[in-house]
Every structure is written in C-alpha cells, then in structure tokens.
mmCIF file of C-alpha atoms and ligand atoms in Angstrom:
data_model
loop_
_atom_site.group_PDB
_atom_site.id
_atom_site.type_symbol
_atom_site.label_atom_id
_atom_site.label_comp_id
_atom_site.label_asym_id
_atom_site.label_seq_id
_atom_site.Cartn_x
_atom_site.Cartn_y
_atom_site.Cartn_z
ATOM 1 C CA MET A 26 156.008 28.344 -38.317
ATOM 2 C CA HIS A 27 154.692 24.920 -39.938
ATOM 3 C CA LEU A 28 151.014 22.946 -38.006
ATOM 4 C CA ASP A 29 150.819 19.068 -38.827
ATOM 5 C CA PHE A 30 147.243 18.869 -37.523
ATOM 6 C CA GLY A 31 146.089 15.941 -37.027
ATOM 7 C CA THR A 32 149.380 14.418 -36.686
ATOM 8 C CA GLY A 33 148.731 11.721 -34.735
ATOM 9 C CA ASP A 34 151.827 10.141 -33.305
ATOM 10 C CA GLY A 35 153.142 13.234 -34.005
ATOM 11 C CA ALA A 36 156.931 11.195 -36.620
ATOM 12 C CA PHE A 37 156.305 13.436 -39.508
ATOM 13 C CA ALA A 38 156.735 16.594 -37.021
ATOM 14 C CA LEU A 39 159.360 15.111 -35.357
ATOM 15 C CA ARG A 40 161.110 14.172 -38.126
ATOM 16 C CA ARG A 41 160.359 18.249 -39.810
ATOM 17 C CA ALA A 42 161.649 19.422 -37.062
ATOM 18 C CA ARG A 43 164.791 17.608 -37.095
ATOM 19 C CA SER A 44 165.494 17.952 -40.795
ATOM 20 C CA GLU A 45 164.429 21.507 -40.220
ATOM 21 C CA PRO A 46 165.997 23.314 -37.048
ATOM 22 C CA SER A 47 165.370 26.171 -37.151
ATOM 23 C CA THR A 48 161.226 25.679 -38.633
ATOM 24 C CA LEU A 49 158.873 25.080 -35.374
ATOM 25 C CA VAL A 50 157.096 23.115 -36.320
ATOM 26 C CA ILE A 51 154.459 22.054 -33.885
ATOM 27 C CA GLY A 52 151.585 18.649 -34.666
ATOM 28 C CA VAL A 53 148.389 19.051 -33.004
ATOM 29 C CA ASP A 54 145.274 17.060 -33.461
ATOM 30 C CA ALA A 55 141.885 15.752 -31.543
ATOM 31 C CA SER A 56 142.851 12.541 -29.575
ATOM 32 C CA ALA A 57 146.250 13.102 -26.240
ATOM 33 C CA GLU A 58 146.755 9.928 -26.699
ATOM 34 C CA GLY A 59 149.331 9.847 -29.372
ATOM 35 C CA LEU A 60 151.356 12.941 -28.188
ATOM 36 C CA ARG A 61 152.549 11.575 -24.325
ATOM 37 C CA GLU A 62 155.361 9.706 -26.208
ATOM 38 C CA PRO A 63 156.407 12.509 -28.694
ATOM 39 C CA SER A 64 155.837 15.585 -27.026
ATOM 40 C CA ARG A 65 158.263 12.946 -24.009
ATOM 41 C CA LYS A 66 161.001 12.249 -26.765
ATOM 42 C CA ALA A 67 160.411 16.031 -27.730
ATOM 43 C CA ALA A 68 161.575 16.951 -24.723
ATOM 44 C CA GLY A 69 164.401 15.142 -24.359
ATOM 45 C CA LYS A 70 168.012 14.982 -23.806
ATOM 46 C CA PRO A 71 169.658 15.834 -28.213
ATOM 47 C CA ALA A 72 170.937 12.872 -27.894
ATOM 48 C CA ARG A 73 168.339 11.034 -27.214
ATOM 49 C CA GLY A 74 165.894 12.338 -30.149
ATOM 50 C CA GLY A 75 165.130 15.964 -27.848
ATOM 51 C CA LEU A 76 164.501 18.637 -29.539
ATOM 52 C CA ALA A 77 163.584 22.110 -29.432
ATOM 53 C CA ASN A 78 161.489 23.171 -32.145
ATOM 54 C CA VAL A 79 159.407 20.630 -32.033
ATOM 55 C CA LEU A 80 155.701 21.616 -29.878
ATOM 56 C CA PHE A 81 152.184 18.638 -29.348
ATOM 57 C CA GLY A 82 148.681 20.087 -28.011
ATOM 58 C CA LEU A 83 145.582 18.690 -28.021
ATOM 59 C CA LEU A 84 143.132 20.608 -30.588
ATOM 60 C CA PRO A 85 140.369 19.520 -32.457
ATOM 61 C CA LEU A 86 140.048 21.355 -35.720
ATOM 62 C CA GLU A 87 136.276 22.117 -34.372
ATOM 63 C CA ARG A 88 137.696 24.893 -32.291
ATOM 64 C CA ALA A 89 141.089 25.384 -34.289
ATOM 65 C CA PRO A 90 142.143 27.944 -34.572
ATOM 66 C CA GLY A 91 142.361 29.131 -30.776
ATOM 67 C CA GLU A 92 145.339 30.294 -30.344
ATOM 68 C CA LEU A 93 147.178 29.415 -33.360
ATOM 69 C CA VAL A 94 144.731 31.796 -34.768
ATOM 70 C CA GLY A 95 147.056 33.721 -38.240
ATOM 71 C CA LEU A 96 149.953 32.305 -37.252
ATOM 72 C CA VAL A 97 151.053 29.233 -39.764
ATOM 73 C CA ASP A 98 153.569 29.464 -42.068
ATOM 74 C CA ALA A 99 153.276 25.595 -43.425
ATOM 75 C CA LEU A 100 149.724 23.654 -43.167
ATOM 76 C CA THR A 101 150.408 19.802 -43.248
ATOM 77 C CA VAL A 102 147.160 17.663 -43.112
ATOM 78 C CA LEU A 103 147.936 14.352 -43.784
ATOM 79 C CA LEU A 104 145.479 11.552 -44.108
ATOM 80 C CA PRO A 105 142.965 12.009 -41.856
ATOM 81 C CA TRP A 106 139.777 10.342 -40.464
ATOM 82 C CA GLY A 107 137.081 10.835 -38.417
ATOM 83 C CA SER A 108 135.883 14.736 -38.880
ATOM 84 C CA LEU A 109 139.112 15.875 -40.089
ATOM 85 C CA LEU A 110 139.076 14.137 -43.271
ATOM 86 C CA ARG A 111 135.315 15.363 -43.996
ATOM 87 C CA ALA A 112 136.165 18.512 -43.737
ATOM 88 C CA VAL A 113 138.562 18.233 -45.902
ATOM 89 C CA ALA A 114 137.389 15.371 -48.122
ATOM 90 C CA LEU A 115 134.138 16.411 -48.984
ATOM 91 C CA PRO A 116 135.048 19.099 -48.084
ATOM 92 C CA GLU A 117 133.492 21.204 -45.661
ATOM 93 C CA ALA A 118 133.134 24.667 -45.687
ATOM 94 C CA GLU A 119 133.621 25.301 -41.589
ATOM 95 C CA GLY A 120 136.353 22.914 -41.445
ATOM 96 C CA LEU A 121 138.634 25.276 -44.046
ATOM 97 C CA ALA A 122 137.070 28.025 -42.784
ATOM 98 C CA ARG A 123 139.059 26.351 -39.285
ATOM 99 C CA LEU A 124 142.059 25.544 -41.197
ATOM 100 C CA ARG A 125 141.684 28.301 -43.451
ATOM 101 C CA GLY A 126 142.143 31.356 -39.395
ATOM 102 C CA LEU A 127 145.135 28.914 -38.727
ATOM 103 C CA CYS A 128 147.508 30.497 -41.550
ATOM 104 C CA LYS A 129 149.327 33.454 -42.489
ATOM 105 C CA PRO A 130 148.602 34.692 -45.714
ATOM 106 C CA GLY A 131 150.400 33.071 -48.634
ATOM 107 C CA ALA A 132 150.887 30.127 -45.960
ATOM 108 C CA SER A 133 151.515 26.733 -47.614
ATOM 109 C CA LEU A 134 149.183 23.248 -47.343
ATOM 110 C CA GLN A 135 149.595 20.196 -48.531
ATOM 111 C CA VAL A 136 146.244 18.010 -47.336
ATOM 112 C CA VAL A 137 146.473 14.085 -48.836
ATOM 113 C CA PHE A 138 143.661 11.276 -47.690
ATOM 114 C CA GLY A 139 142.560 8.170 -48.860
ATOM 115 C CA TYR A 140 139.157 6.356 -49.253
ATOM 116 C CA GLY A 141 137.931 3.378 -49.628
ATOM 117 C CA PRO A 142 135.119 2.160 -52.335
ATOM 118 C CA GLY A 143 132.751 1.229 -49.280
ATOM 119 C CA ASP A 144 132.760 4.571 -46.673
ATOM 120 C CA PRO A 145 130.588 6.730 -46.404
ATOM 121 C CA LEU A 146 132.319 10.000 -47.570
ATOM 122 C CA ALA A 147 133.249 8.089 -50.495
ATOM 123 C CA VAL A 148 128.794 8.106 -51.309
ATOM 124 C CA GLN A 149 128.538 11.083 -50.115
ATOM 125 C CA ALA A 150 131.096 13.195 -51.739
ATOM 126 C CA LEU A 151 132.054 11.030 -55.330
ATOM 127 C CA PRO A 152 128.138 10.218 -56.521
ATOM 128 C CA GLY A 153 129.385 8.568 -59.321
ATOM 129 C CA LEU A 154 132.377 11.843 -60.212
ATOM 130 C CA GLN A 155 135.280 11.519 -62.250
ATOM 131 C CA GLY A 156 138.225 12.058 -61.135
ATOM 132 C CA GLU A 157 138.627 15.075 -63.000
ATOM 133 C CA VAL A 158 134.544 16.944 -61.921
ATOM 134 C CA ARG A 159 135.424 15.561 -59.030
ATOM 135 C CA ALA A 160 139.141 17.704 -58.348
ATOM 136 C CA ALA A 161 137.826 20.690 -60.485
ATOM 137 C CA GLY A 162 135.557 21.107 -56.791
ATOM 138 C CA LEU A 163 138.324 20.571 -54.705
ATOM 139 C CA VAL A 164 139.574 23.356 -56.381
ATOM 140 C CA GLN A 165 136.727 24.945 -55.882
ATOM 141 C CA ALA A 166 135.505 24.742 -52.647
ATOM 142 C CA TYR A 167 138.847 24.791 -51.336
ATOM 143 C CA ALA A 168 139.193 28.513 -53.548
ATOM 144 C CA ALA A 169 135.972 29.319 -51.585
ATOM 145 C CA ALA A 170 138.272 29.082 -48.378
ATOM 146 C CA GLY A 171 141.154 31.091 -49.235
ATOM 147 C CA PHE A 172 142.682 28.741 -50.211
ATOM 148 C CA GLU A 173 144.619 28.328 -53.775
ATOM 149 C CA VAL A 174 144.883 24.618 -54.375
ATOM 150 C CA THR A 175 145.685 21.730 -57.566
ATOM 151 C CA ALA A 176 144.267 19.024 -56.633
ATOM 152 C CA ARG A 177 145.131 15.413 -58.023
ATOM 153 C CA SER A 178 144.772 11.440 -57.378
ATOM 154 C CA VAL A 179 147.743 10.077 -55.449
ATOM 155 C CA GLY A 180 149.116 6.277 -55.888
ATOM 156 C CA ARG A 181 150.135 4.044 -53.380
ATOM 157 C CA GLU A 182 153.854 4.385 -53.998
ATOM 158 C CA GLU A 183 153.383 8.240 -53.902
ATOM 159 C CA VAL A 184 151.361 7.774 -50.272
ATOM 160 C CA GLY A 185 154.503 5.879 -48.955
ATOM 161 C CA GLU A 186 157.131 7.649 -49.184
ATOM 162 C CA LEU A 187 155.089 10.150 -47.180
ATOM 163 C CA PRO A 188 157.126 10.549 -44.152
ATOM 164 C CA THR A 189 154.391 9.774 -41.698
ATOM 165 C CA THR A 190 152.928 6.303 -39.383
ATOM 166 C CA TRP A 191 149.719 6.044 -41.197
ATOM 167 C CA ALA A 192 151.449 6.829 -45.025
ATOM 168 C CA LYS A 193 153.587 3.534 -44.094
ATOM 169 C CA LYS A 194 150.168 1.221 -42.751
ATOM 170 C CA LEU A 195 147.600 1.794 -45.959
ATOM 171 C CA ALA A 196 149.744 1.477 -48.414
ATOM 172 C CA TYR A 197 150.860 -1.402 -47.902
ATOM 173 C CA SER A 198 147.408 -2.244 -46.754
ATOM 174 C CA ASN A 199 145.179 -4.796 -49.522
ATOM 175 C CA ASN A 200 142.516 -3.380 -49.169
ATOM 176 C CA GLU A 201 140.837 -0.566 -51.457
ATOM 177 C CA ARG A 202 141.936 2.893 -51.407
ATOM 178 C CA GLU A 203 142.123 5.749 -53.135
ATOM 179 C CA PHE A 204 144.062 8.630 -52.358
ATOM 180 C CA VAL A 205 144.098 12.317 -53.257
ATOM 181 C CA ALA A 206 146.960 15.855 -52.835
ATOM 182 C CA LEU A 207 145.673 18.943 -52.953
ATOM 183 C CA THR A 208 148.791 21.276 -52.537
ATOM 184 C CA GLY A 209 149.445 25.154 -52.622
ATOM 185 C CA VAL A 210 148.953 28.047 -50.739
ATOM 186 C CA THR A 211 146.615 31.040 -47.833
ATOM 187 C CA ARG A 212 145.203 33.957 -50.175
HETATM 188 C C1 LIG B 9 144.408 8.140 -39.670
HETATM 189 S S1 LIG B 9 146.122 9.340 -38.369
HETATM 190 C C2 LIG B 9 146.912 9.353 -39.108
HETATM 191 C C3 LIG B 9 148.441 11.006 -38.688
HETATM 192 C C4 LIG B 9 148.955 10.804 -39.582
HETATM 193 N N1 LIG B 9 149.215 12.558 -39.699
HETATM 194 C C5 LIG B 9 149.969 9.971 -39.956
HETATM 195 O O1 LIG B 9 149.397 10.125 -41.409
HETATM 196 O O2 LIG B 9 150.571 8.948 -39.542
HETATM 197 C C6 LIG B 9 144.148 10.433 -38.627
HETATM 198 C C7 LIG B 9 144.769 11.888 -37.081
HETATM 199 O O3 LIG B 9 143.954 12.665 -37.279
HETATM 200 C C8 LIG B 9 142.730 13.277 -36.263
HETATM 201 N N2 LIG B 9 141.832 13.385 -35.784
HETATM 202 C C9 LIG B 9 140.881 13.452 -36.889
HETATM 203 N N3 LIG B 9 139.076 13.802 -36.620
HETATM 204 C C10 LIG B 9 140.428 15.417 -35.694
HETATM 205 C C11 LIG B 9 140.260 15.856 -35.493
HETATM 206 N N4 LIG B 9 138.141 16.854 -35.442
HETATM 207 N N5 LIG B 9 140.318 17.175 -35.090
HETATM 208 C C12 LIG B 9 141.907 17.122 -35.480
HETATM 209 N N6 LIG B 9 142.581 15.481 -34.999
HETATM 210 C C13 LIG B 9 141.242 14.901 -35.579
HETATM 211 C C14 LIG B 9 142.821 11.625 -35.372
HETATM 212 O O4 LIG B 9 142.878 11.697 -34.015
HETATM 213 C C15 LIG B 9 144.139 11.038 -36.079
HETATM 214 O O5 LIG B 9 145.298 11.176 -35.373
#
C-alpha cells in the first residue's frame, strides 16, 4: 500500500493509482476540503476517471498512525506545510515516530519539502548551517526515528517535475525558496 501523507487535492495519489493498478494508494490529509473532489472522481465510472485502487481519508499527523499502523509499503510526504512541514523538516522526533509507525519494515520513504528565507522554520532549523551539515543532521535524526535516508538539496526544475499540484505552484513562483529531498527506507 502506498500512502501519500498531506495529499492536498489528491492529484499525486490519483496519478499513482492510475499508473499502478495493482497498488492500493491512500491519500490522507488534515483537511477534508481538498479530499472531496478526488474522492468523488475515484468513485466514478472508470470511463470518467474512476479508480478502484485509491482511497482518501482525514488523518492529521497528530493522530497518526491510527488504523494504518504498520500497513504502509511506500510513504510520500510532498511539499507539506504547517505542522507536517515542521515534523519532517526540523525534524521533530514525535512526528517522525508517527510516520514510522505507519510503515512496514523495509518500506520506502520519499519526502520533499521547501521553505523560504523568511520562514520561521528556516530560522529555527537552519541557524547558519551549510547544506552538508544540515543534510547530515537530518540523516541522523531520521535514523534515530527508524528511517535510513539520504538528504540532498533539489532545484526548482526537479521540484517542478513532481506530479503534484503544489510542486508546480512552488517551482514556478518568484519567491526565493530552497528545497530538500529525503529518500530511503525504514529499518
Ligand atoms: C502545500 S499542500 C501540498 C499538497 C500536496 N502534497 C501537493 O504537493 O500538491 C500541504 C498539505 O499539507 C497538509 N498538512 C499540513 N499539516 C498537516 C498535518 N499535521 N497532518 C496532515 N496533513 C497536513 C495540508 O492540509 C495541505 O494539504
């Protein structure tokens, strides 16, 4: 099962489900608003974009893993904001533990996050640290939470290629922004 955490309008989950018909894809978010349209679309007839292998649900990180404990083979967290961004970017041990709780051993993880120079997050997380030192800190914190990851800076072009709605918005906005990608597996 592939879980897209902080799925927003579900575009990534729908696309993934379409390209991998034998994988169950679940998109969850703290906000129900964006989930109505993809849920409606998925429940429709196949000729109208309906898909039998995708589900959407309300699940704030603060209540995870809930019923999804230990069920996830592939976890994505793409361009989060708010408390989900803080959890993956600072990172916060409790939030990472909640994400780890969702996953099977050996599950894959892909996290991509971005922040601007004026964001409170940038000040808290990166007080004058160079990229490599920051990446090493992230890798260590994720390891303590049970994820073996590599961390790297990514450019706008690469972010723009991610098939999500916010990837396009953020990659092509004029605001200065740095992006970081973490990929790996759970132990
Ligand atoms: C910028 S949108 C990105 C949506 C989608 N991943 C995309 O790339 O288009 C950030 C999403 O993170 C969700 N989010 C923020 N805090 C969250 C939390 N604590 N738990 C779950 N989702 C959260 C928001 O509701 C929002 O849908």
